[in-house]
mmCIF file of C-alpha atoms in Angstrom:
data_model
loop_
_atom_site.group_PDB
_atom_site.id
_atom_site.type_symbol
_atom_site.label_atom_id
_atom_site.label_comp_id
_atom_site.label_asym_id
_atom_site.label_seq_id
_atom_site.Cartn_x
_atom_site.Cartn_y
_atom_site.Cartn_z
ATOM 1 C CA UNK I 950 -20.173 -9.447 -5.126
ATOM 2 C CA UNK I 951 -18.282 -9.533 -1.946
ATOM 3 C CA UNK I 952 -14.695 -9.357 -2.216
ATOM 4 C CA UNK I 953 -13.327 -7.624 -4.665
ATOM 5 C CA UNK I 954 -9.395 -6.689 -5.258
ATOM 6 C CA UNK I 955 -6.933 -4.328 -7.554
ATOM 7 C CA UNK I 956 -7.646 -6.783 -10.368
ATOM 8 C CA UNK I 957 -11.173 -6.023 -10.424
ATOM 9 C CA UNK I 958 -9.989 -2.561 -11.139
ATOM 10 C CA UNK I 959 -8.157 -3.884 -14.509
ATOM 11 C CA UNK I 960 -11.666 -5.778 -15.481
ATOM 12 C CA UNK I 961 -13.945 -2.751 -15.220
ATOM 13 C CA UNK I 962 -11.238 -0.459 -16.884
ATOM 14 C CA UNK I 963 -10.931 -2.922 -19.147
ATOM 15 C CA UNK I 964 -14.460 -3.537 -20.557
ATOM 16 C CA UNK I 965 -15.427 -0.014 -20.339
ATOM 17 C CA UNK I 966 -12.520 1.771 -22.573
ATOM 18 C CA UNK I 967 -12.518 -1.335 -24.648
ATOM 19 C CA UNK I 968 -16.289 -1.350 -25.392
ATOM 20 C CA UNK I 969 -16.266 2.840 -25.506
ATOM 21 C CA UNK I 970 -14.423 2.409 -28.184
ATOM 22 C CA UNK I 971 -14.994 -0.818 -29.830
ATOM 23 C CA UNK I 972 -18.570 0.157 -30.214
ATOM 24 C CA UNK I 973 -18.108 4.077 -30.538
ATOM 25 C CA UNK I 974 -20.024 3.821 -34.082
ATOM 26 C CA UNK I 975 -23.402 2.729 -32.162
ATOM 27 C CA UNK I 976 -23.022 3.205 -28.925
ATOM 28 C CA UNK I 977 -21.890 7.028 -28.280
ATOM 29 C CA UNK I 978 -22.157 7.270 -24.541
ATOM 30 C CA UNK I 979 -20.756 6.423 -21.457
ATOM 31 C CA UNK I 980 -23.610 5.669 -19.876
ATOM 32 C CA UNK I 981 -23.978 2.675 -22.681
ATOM 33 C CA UNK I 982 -20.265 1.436 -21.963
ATOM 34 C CA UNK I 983 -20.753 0.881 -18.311
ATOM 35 C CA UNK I 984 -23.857 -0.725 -18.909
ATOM 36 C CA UNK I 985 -21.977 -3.401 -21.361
ATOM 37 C CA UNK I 986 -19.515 -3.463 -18.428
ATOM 38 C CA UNK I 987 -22.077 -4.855 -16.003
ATOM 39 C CA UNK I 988 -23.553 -7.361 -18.564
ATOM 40 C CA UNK I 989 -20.141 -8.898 -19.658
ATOM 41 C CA UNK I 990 -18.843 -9.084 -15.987
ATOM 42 C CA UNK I 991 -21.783 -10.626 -15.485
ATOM 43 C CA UNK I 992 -22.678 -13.003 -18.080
ATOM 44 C CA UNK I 993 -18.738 -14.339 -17.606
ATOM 45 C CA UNK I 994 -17.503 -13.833 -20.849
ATOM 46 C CA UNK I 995 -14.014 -15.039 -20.799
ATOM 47 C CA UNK I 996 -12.896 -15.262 -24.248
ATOM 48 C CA UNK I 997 -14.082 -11.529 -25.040
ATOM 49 C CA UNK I 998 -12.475 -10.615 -21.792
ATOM 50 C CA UNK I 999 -8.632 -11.987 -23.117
ATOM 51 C CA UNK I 1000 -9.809 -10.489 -26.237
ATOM 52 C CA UNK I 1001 -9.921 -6.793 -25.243
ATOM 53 C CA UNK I 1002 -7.316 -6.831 -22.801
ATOM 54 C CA UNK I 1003 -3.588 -7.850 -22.427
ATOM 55 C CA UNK I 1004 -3.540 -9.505 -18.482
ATOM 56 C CA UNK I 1005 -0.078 -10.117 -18.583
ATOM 57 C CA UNK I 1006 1.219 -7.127 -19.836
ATOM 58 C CA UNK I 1007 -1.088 -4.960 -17.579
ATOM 59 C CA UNK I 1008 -0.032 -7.466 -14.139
ATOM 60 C CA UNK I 1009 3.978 -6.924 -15.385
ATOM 61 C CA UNK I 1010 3.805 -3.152 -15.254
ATOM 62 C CA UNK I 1011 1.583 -3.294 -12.027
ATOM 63 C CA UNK I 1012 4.011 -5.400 -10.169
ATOM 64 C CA UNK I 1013 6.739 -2.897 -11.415
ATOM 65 C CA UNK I 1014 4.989 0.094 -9.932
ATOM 66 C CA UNK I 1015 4.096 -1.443 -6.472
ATOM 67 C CA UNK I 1016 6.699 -3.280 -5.926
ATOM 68 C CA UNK I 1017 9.002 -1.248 -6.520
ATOM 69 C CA UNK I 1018 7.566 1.639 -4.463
ATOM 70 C CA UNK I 1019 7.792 -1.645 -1.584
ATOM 71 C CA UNK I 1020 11.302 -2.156 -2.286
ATOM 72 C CA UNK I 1021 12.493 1.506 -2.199
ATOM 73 C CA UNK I 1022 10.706 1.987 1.057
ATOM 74 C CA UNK I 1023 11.396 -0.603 3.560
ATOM 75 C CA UNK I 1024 13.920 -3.001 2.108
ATOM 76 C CA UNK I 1025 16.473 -4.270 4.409
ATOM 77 C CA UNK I 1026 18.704 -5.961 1.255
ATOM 78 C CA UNK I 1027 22.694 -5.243 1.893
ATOM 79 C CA UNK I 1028 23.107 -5.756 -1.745
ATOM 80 C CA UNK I 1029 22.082 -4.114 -5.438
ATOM 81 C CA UNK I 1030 22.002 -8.001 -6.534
ATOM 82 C CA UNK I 1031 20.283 -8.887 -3.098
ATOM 83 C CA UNK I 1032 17.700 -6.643 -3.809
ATOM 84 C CA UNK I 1033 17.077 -7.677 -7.782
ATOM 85 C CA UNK I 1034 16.810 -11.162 -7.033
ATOM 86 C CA UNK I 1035 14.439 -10.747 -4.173
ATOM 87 C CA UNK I 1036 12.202 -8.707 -6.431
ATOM 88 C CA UNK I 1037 12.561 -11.036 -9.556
ATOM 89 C CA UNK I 1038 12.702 -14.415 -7.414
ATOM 90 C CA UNK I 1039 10.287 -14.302 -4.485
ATOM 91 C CA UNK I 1040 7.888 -10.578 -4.592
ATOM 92 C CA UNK I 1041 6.989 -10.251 -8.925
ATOM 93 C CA UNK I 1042 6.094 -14.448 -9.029
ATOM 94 C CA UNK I 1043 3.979 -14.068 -6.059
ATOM 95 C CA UNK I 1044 2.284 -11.030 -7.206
ATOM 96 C CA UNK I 1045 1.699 -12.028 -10.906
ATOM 97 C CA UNK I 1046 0.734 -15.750 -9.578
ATOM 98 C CA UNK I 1047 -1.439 -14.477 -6.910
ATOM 99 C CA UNK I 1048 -3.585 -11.858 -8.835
ATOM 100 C CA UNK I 1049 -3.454 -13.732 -12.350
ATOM 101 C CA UNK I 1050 -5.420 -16.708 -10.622
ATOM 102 C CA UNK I 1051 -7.742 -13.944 -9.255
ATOM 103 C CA UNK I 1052 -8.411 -12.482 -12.388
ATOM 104 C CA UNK I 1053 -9.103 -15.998 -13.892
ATOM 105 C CA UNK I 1054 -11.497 -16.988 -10.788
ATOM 106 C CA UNK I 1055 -13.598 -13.932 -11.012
ATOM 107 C CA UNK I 1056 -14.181 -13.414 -14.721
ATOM 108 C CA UNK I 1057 -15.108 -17.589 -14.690
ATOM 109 C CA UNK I 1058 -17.343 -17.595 -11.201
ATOM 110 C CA UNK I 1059 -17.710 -13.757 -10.432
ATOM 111 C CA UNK I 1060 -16.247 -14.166 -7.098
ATOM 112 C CA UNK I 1061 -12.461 -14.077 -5.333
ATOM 113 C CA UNK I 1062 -11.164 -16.394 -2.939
ATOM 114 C CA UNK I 1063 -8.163 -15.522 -0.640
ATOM 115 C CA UNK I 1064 -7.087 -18.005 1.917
ATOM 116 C CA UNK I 1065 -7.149 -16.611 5.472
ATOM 117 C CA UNK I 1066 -5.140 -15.908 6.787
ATOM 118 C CA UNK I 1067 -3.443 -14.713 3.897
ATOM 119 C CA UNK I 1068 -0.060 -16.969 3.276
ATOM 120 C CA UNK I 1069 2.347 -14.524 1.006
ATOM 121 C CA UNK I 1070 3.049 -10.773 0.616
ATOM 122 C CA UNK I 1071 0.595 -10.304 -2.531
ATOM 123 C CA UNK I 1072 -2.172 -12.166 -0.683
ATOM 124 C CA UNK I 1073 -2.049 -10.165 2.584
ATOM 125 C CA UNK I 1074 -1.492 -6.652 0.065
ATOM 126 C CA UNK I 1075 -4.899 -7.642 -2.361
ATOM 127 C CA UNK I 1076 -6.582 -8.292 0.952
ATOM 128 C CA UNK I 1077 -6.069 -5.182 2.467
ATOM 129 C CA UNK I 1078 -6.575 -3.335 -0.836
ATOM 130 C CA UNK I 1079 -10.065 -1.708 -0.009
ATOM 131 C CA UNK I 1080 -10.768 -2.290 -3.836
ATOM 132 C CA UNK I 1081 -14.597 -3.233 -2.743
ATOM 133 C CA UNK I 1082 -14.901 0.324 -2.424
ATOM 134 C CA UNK I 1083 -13.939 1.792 -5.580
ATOM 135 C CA UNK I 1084 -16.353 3.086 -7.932
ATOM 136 C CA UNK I 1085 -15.632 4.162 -12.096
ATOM 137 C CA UNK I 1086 -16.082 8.585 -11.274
ATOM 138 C CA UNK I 1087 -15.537 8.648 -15.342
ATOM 139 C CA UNK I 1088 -12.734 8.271 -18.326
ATOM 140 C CA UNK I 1089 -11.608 10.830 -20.437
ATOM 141 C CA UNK I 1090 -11.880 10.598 -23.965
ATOM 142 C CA UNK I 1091 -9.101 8.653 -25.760
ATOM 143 C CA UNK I 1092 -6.011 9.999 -27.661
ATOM 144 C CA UNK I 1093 -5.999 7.934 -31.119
ATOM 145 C CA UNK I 1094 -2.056 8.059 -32.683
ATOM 146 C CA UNK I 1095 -2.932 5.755 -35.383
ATOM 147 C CA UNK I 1096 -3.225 2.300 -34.450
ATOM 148 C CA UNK I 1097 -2.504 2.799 -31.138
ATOM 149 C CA UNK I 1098 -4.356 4.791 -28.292
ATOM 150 C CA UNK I 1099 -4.182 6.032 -24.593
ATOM 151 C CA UNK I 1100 -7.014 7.021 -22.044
ATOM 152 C CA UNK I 1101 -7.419 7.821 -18.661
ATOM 153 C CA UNK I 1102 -10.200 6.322 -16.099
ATOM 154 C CA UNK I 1103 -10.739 8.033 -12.934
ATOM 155 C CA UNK I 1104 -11.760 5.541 -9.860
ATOM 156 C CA UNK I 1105 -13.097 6.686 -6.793
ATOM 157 C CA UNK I 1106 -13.034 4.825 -2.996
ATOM 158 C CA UNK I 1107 -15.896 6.074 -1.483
ATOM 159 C CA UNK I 1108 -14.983 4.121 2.043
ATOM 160 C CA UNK I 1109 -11.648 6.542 2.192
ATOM 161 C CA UNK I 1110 -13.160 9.570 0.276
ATOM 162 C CA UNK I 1111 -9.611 9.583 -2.036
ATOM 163 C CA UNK I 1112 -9.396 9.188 -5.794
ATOM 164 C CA UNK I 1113 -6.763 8.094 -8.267
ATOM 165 C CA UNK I 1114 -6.062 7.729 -11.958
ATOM 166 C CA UNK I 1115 -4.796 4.771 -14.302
ATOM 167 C CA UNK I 1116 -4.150 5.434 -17.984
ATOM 168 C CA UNK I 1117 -4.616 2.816 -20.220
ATOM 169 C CA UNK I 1118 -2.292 1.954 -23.461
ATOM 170 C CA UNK I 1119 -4.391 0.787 -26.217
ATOM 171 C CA UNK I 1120 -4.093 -1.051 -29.839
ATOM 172 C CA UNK I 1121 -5.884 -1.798 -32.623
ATOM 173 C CA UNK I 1122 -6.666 -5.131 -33.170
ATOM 174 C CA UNK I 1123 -9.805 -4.975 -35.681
ATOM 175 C CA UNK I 1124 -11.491 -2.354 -37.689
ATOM 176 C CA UNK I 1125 -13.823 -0.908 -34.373
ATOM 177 C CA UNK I 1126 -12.096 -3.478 -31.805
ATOM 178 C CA UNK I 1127 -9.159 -2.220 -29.417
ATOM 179 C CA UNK I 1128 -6.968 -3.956 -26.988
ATOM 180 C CA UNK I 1129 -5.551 -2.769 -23.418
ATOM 181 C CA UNK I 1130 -1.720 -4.009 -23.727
ATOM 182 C CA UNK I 1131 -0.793 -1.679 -21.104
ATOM 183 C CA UNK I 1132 -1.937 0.524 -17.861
ATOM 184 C CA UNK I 1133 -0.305 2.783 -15.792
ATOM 185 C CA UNK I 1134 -0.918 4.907 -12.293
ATOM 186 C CA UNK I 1135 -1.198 1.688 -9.763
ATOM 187 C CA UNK I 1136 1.451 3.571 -7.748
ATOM 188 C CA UNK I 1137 -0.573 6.334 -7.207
ATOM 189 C CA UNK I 1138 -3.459 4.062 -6.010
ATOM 190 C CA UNK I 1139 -0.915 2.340 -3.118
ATOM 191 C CA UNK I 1140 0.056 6.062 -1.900
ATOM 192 C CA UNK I 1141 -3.602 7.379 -1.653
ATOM 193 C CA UNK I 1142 -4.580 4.310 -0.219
ATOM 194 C CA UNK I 1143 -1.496 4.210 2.644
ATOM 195 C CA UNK I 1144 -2.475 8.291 3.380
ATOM 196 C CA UNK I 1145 -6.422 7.449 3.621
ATOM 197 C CA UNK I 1146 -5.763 4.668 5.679
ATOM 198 C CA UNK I 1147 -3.363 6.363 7.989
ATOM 199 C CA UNK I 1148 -6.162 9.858 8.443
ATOM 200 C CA UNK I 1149 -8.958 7.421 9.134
ATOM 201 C CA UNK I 1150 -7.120 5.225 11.574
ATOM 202 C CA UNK I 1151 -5.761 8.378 12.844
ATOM 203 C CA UNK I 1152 -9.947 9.119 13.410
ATOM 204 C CA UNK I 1153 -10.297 5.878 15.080
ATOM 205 C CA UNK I 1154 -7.036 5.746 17.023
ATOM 206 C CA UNK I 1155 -7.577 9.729 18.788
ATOM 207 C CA UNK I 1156 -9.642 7.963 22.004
ATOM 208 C CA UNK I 1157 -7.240 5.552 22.493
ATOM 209 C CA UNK I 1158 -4.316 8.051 22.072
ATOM 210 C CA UNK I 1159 -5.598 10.476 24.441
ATOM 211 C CA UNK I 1160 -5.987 7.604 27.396
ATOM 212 C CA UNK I 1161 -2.325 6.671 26.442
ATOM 213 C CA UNK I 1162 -1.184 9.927 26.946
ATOM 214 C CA UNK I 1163 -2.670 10.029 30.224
ATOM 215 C CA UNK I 1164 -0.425 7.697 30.746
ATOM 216 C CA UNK I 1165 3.214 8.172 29.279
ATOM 217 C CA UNK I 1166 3.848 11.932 27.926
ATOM 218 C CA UNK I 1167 6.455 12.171 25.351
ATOM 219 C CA UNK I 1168 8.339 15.345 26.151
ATOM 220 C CA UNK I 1169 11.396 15.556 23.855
ATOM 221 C CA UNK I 1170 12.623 13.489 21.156
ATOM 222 C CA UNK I 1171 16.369 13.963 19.903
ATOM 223 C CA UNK I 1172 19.061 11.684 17.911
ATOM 224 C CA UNK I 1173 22.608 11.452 16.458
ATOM 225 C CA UNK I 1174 24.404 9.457 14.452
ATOM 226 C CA UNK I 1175 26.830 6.924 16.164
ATOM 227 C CA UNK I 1176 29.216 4.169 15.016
ATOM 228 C CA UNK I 1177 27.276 0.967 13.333
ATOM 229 C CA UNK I 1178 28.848 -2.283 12.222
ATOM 230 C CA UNK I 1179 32.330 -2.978 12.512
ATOM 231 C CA UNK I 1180 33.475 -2.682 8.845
ATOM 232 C CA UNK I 1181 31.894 0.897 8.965
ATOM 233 C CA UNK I 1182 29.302 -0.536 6.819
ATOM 234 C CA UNK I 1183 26.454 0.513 8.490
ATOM 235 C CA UNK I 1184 25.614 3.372 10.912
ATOM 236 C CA UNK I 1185 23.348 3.479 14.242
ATOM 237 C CA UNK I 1186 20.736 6.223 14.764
ATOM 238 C CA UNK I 1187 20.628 6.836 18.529
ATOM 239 C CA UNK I 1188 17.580 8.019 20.020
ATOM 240 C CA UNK I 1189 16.403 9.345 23.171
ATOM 241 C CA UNK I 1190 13.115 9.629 24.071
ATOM 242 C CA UNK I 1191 11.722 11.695 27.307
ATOM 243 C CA UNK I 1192 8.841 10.926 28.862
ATOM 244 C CA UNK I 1193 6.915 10.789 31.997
ATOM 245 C CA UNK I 1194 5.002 8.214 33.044
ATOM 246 C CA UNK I 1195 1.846 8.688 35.086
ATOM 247 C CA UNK I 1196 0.186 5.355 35.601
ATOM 248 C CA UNK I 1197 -2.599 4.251 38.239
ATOM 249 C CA UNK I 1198 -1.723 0.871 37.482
ATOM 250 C CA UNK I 1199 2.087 -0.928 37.019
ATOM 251 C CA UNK I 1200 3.043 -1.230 33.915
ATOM 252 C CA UNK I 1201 4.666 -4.239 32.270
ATOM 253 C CA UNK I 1202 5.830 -3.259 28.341
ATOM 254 C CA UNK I 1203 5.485 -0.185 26.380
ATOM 255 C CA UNK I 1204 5.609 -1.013 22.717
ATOM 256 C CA UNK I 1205 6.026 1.664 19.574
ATOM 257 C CA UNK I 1206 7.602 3.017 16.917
ATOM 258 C CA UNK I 1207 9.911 6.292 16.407
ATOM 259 C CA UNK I 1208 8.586 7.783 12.424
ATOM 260 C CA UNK I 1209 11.530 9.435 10.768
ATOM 261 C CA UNK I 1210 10.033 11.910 8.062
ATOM 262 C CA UNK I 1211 12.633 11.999 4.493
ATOM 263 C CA UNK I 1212 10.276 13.985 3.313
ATOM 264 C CA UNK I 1213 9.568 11.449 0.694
ATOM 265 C CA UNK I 1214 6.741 9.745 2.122
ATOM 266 C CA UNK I 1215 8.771 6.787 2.572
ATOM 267 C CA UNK I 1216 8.140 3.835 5.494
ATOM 268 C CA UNK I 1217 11.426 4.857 7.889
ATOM 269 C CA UNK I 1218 10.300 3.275 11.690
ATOM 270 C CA UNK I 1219 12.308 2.359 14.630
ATOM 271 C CA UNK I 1220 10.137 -0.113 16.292
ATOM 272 C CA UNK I 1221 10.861 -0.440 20.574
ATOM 273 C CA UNK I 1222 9.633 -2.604 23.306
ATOM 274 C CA UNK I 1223 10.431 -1.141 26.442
ATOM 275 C CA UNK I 1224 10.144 -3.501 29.362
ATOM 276 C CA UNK I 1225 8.669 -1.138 32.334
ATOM 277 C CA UNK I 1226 9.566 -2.950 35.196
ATOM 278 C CA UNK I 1227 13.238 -1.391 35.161
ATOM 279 C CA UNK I 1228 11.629 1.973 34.213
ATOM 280 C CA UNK I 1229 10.042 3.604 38.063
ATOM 281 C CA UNK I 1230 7.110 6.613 37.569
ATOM 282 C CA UNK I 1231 7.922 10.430 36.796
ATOM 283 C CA UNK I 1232 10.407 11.836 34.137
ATOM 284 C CA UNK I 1233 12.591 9.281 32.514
ATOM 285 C CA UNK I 1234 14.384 8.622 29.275
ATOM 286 C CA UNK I 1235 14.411 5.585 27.073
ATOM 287 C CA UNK I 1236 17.262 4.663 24.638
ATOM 288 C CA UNK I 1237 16.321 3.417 21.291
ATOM 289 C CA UNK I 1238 18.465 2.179 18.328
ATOM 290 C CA UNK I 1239 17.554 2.362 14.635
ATOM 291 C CA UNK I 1240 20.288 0.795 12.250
ATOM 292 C CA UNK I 1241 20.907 2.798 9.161
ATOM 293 C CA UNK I 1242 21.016 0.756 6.028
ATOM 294 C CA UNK I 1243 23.045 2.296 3.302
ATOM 295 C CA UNK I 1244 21.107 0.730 0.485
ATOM 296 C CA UNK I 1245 17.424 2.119 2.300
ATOM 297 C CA UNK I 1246 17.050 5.496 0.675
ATOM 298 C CA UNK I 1247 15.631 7.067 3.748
ATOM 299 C CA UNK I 1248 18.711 6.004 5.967
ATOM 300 C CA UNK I 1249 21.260 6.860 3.560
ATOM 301 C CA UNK I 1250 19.547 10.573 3.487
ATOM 302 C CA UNK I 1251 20.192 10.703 6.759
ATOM 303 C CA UNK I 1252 23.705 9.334 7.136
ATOM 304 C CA UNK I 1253 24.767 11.850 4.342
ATOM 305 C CA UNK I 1254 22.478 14.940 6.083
ATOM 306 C CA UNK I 1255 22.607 14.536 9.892
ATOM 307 C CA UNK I 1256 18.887 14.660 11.962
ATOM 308 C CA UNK I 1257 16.471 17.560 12.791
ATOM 309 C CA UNK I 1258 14.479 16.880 15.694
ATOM 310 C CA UNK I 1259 10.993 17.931 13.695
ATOM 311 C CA UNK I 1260 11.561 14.814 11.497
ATOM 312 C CA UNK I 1261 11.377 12.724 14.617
ATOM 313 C CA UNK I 1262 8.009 11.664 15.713
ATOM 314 C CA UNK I 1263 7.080 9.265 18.845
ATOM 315 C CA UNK I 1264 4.282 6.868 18.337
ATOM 316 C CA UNK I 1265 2.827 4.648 21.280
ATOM 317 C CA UNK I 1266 1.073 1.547 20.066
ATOM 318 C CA UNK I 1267 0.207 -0.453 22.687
ATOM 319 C CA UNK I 1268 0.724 -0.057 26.343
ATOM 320 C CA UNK I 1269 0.524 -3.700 28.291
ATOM 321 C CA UNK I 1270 -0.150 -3.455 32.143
ATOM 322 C CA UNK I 1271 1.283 -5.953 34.930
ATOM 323 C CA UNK I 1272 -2.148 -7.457 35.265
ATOM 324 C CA UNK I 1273 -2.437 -9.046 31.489
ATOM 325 C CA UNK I 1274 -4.802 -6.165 30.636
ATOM 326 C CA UNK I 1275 -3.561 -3.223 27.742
ATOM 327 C CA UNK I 1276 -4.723 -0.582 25.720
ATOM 328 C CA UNK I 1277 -3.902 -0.960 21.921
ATOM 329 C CA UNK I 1278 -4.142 1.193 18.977
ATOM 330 C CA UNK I 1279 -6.063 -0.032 15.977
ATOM 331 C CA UNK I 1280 -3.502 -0.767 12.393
ATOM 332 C CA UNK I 1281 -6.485 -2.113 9.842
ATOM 333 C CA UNK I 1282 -10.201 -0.710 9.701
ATOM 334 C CA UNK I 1283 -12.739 -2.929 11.388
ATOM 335 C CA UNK I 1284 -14.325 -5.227 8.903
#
């Protein structure tokens, strides 16, 4: 199988819980269930796939958990409404449309086609997903309440050495025959996966940091809060950033981002591009804005609590010389 994505996640967790206990009466292990996994995946049965699980329950509640992790950290909306009716009109279709035709694809052909490059928000996320990776580390043993039942499958991505959890809502639909109507925990799968990503690329990035520091030394970062719009709407973060710049060779652009830490592991960047042909060698300092947006979470916390300079953090990116040439930092894993 070569590209797999978060559905396949919903298709193992699926099958396995669903024939654990389906078949409990003759088949008592785990060991047995995953094996029924692999032959069902692989034989394409589609009708007993819809039969044991609930797709469009499961893909509502996972497009509820991610994308509304998305929305709280990086939208831009000036609006409550603005905000509702980009989720409901443009980011749930995509996702449900986009992974719902996945699910259908792979359970009919056993494989996943994505166009690239991806052409929407759900397509580039799935693609970037690292679900290939993820491996069943076991499932806990389910909690009956009548008709209805819960359990707990752990998943492990052996690329990124993290692991997460989804628990799965259960019902009775015949005598020894149960149906996933619901699963929850795909938030916790986007967070593990953004941290993993971010220490490995960290891993990769360190060569290419240290030659970049050769070259520009941050020395102090600092900010304050200055006027914004003029309705008082918004506010302006004003940052300067001191450096030195030690360079064998002229420079042309410096591009980055300034992280601002909430504490709440929310995305909170002020990209720059710098154009270094105004900017001479030796100790300078560069001026970058960051608009606060009072419906961003992040930039109302600090509108309403002022900046310390340990939540400010200076990241180089790229650094383009006069001569065409650069040195760039890595943002995906190599295929």
């Amino acid at each position: 199988m070569k590209k797999w994505i978060l559905l396949i996640i919903f298709l193992i967790c699926t099958i396995a819980i669903g024939a654990f206990i389906g078949y409990s009466q003759i088949k008592k292990s785990p060991t047995n269930a995953l094996k029924i996994i692999r032959n069902t995946i692989s034989e394409h049965h589609v009708e007993e796939f819809y039969h044991l699980v609930d797709v469009d329950k499961i893909l509502d509640k996972a497009a509820e958990e991610i994308l509304t992790e998305k929305l709280n950290q990086d939208t831009t909306a000036y609006s409550v409404q603005a905000v509702a009716d980009v989720y409901n009109n443009q980011l749930k279709p995509d996702f449900i449309n986009v992974t719902k035709k996945a699910v259908d694809e792979y359970i009919q052909s056993g494989k996943i086609t994505l166009p690239n490059p991806a052409q929407t928000d759900a397509q580039r996320w799935l693609k970037h997903s690292d679900i290939n990776s993820c491996v069943i580390a076991g499932m806990s043993k389910p909690v009956f309440t009548g008709d209805t039942a819960t359990a707990v499958v752990n998943f492990k991505n052996t690329k990124l050495n993290f692991t997460f959890d989804l628990e799965l809502d259960l019902e009775r639909i015949e005598k020894n025959t149960w149906k996933i109507v619901g699963a929850k925990g795909f938030e916790d799968y986007n967070r593990s996966l953004k941290r993993a990503l971010a220490k490995k690329l960290d891993q990769l990035n360190a060569p290419i940091r240290n030659q970049m520091d050769d070259i520009i030394q941050i020395k102090e970062l600092t900010a304050r809060i200055g006027e914004g719009d003029e309705y008082g709407f918004s506010q302006t973060l004003k940052i300067a950033m001191k450096a030195e710049v030690k360079s064998s060779k002229p420079l042309s652009k410096i591009v980055g981002k300034i992280l601002v830490d909430d504490g709440q592991e929310r995305e909170n960047a002020a990209p720059f591009t710098i154009d270094m042909a105004y900017h001479p060698q030796g100790l300078q300092t560069f001026n970058i804005d960051k608009v606060l947006n009072p419906f961003v979470r992040g930039d109302v916390n600090i509108m309403k609590h002022g900046m310390r300079r340990s939540q400010l953090q200076a990241e180089i990116d790229e650094i383009i010389f006069l001569d065409g040439t650069n040195l760039k930092t890595m943002d995906k894993l190599p295929d």
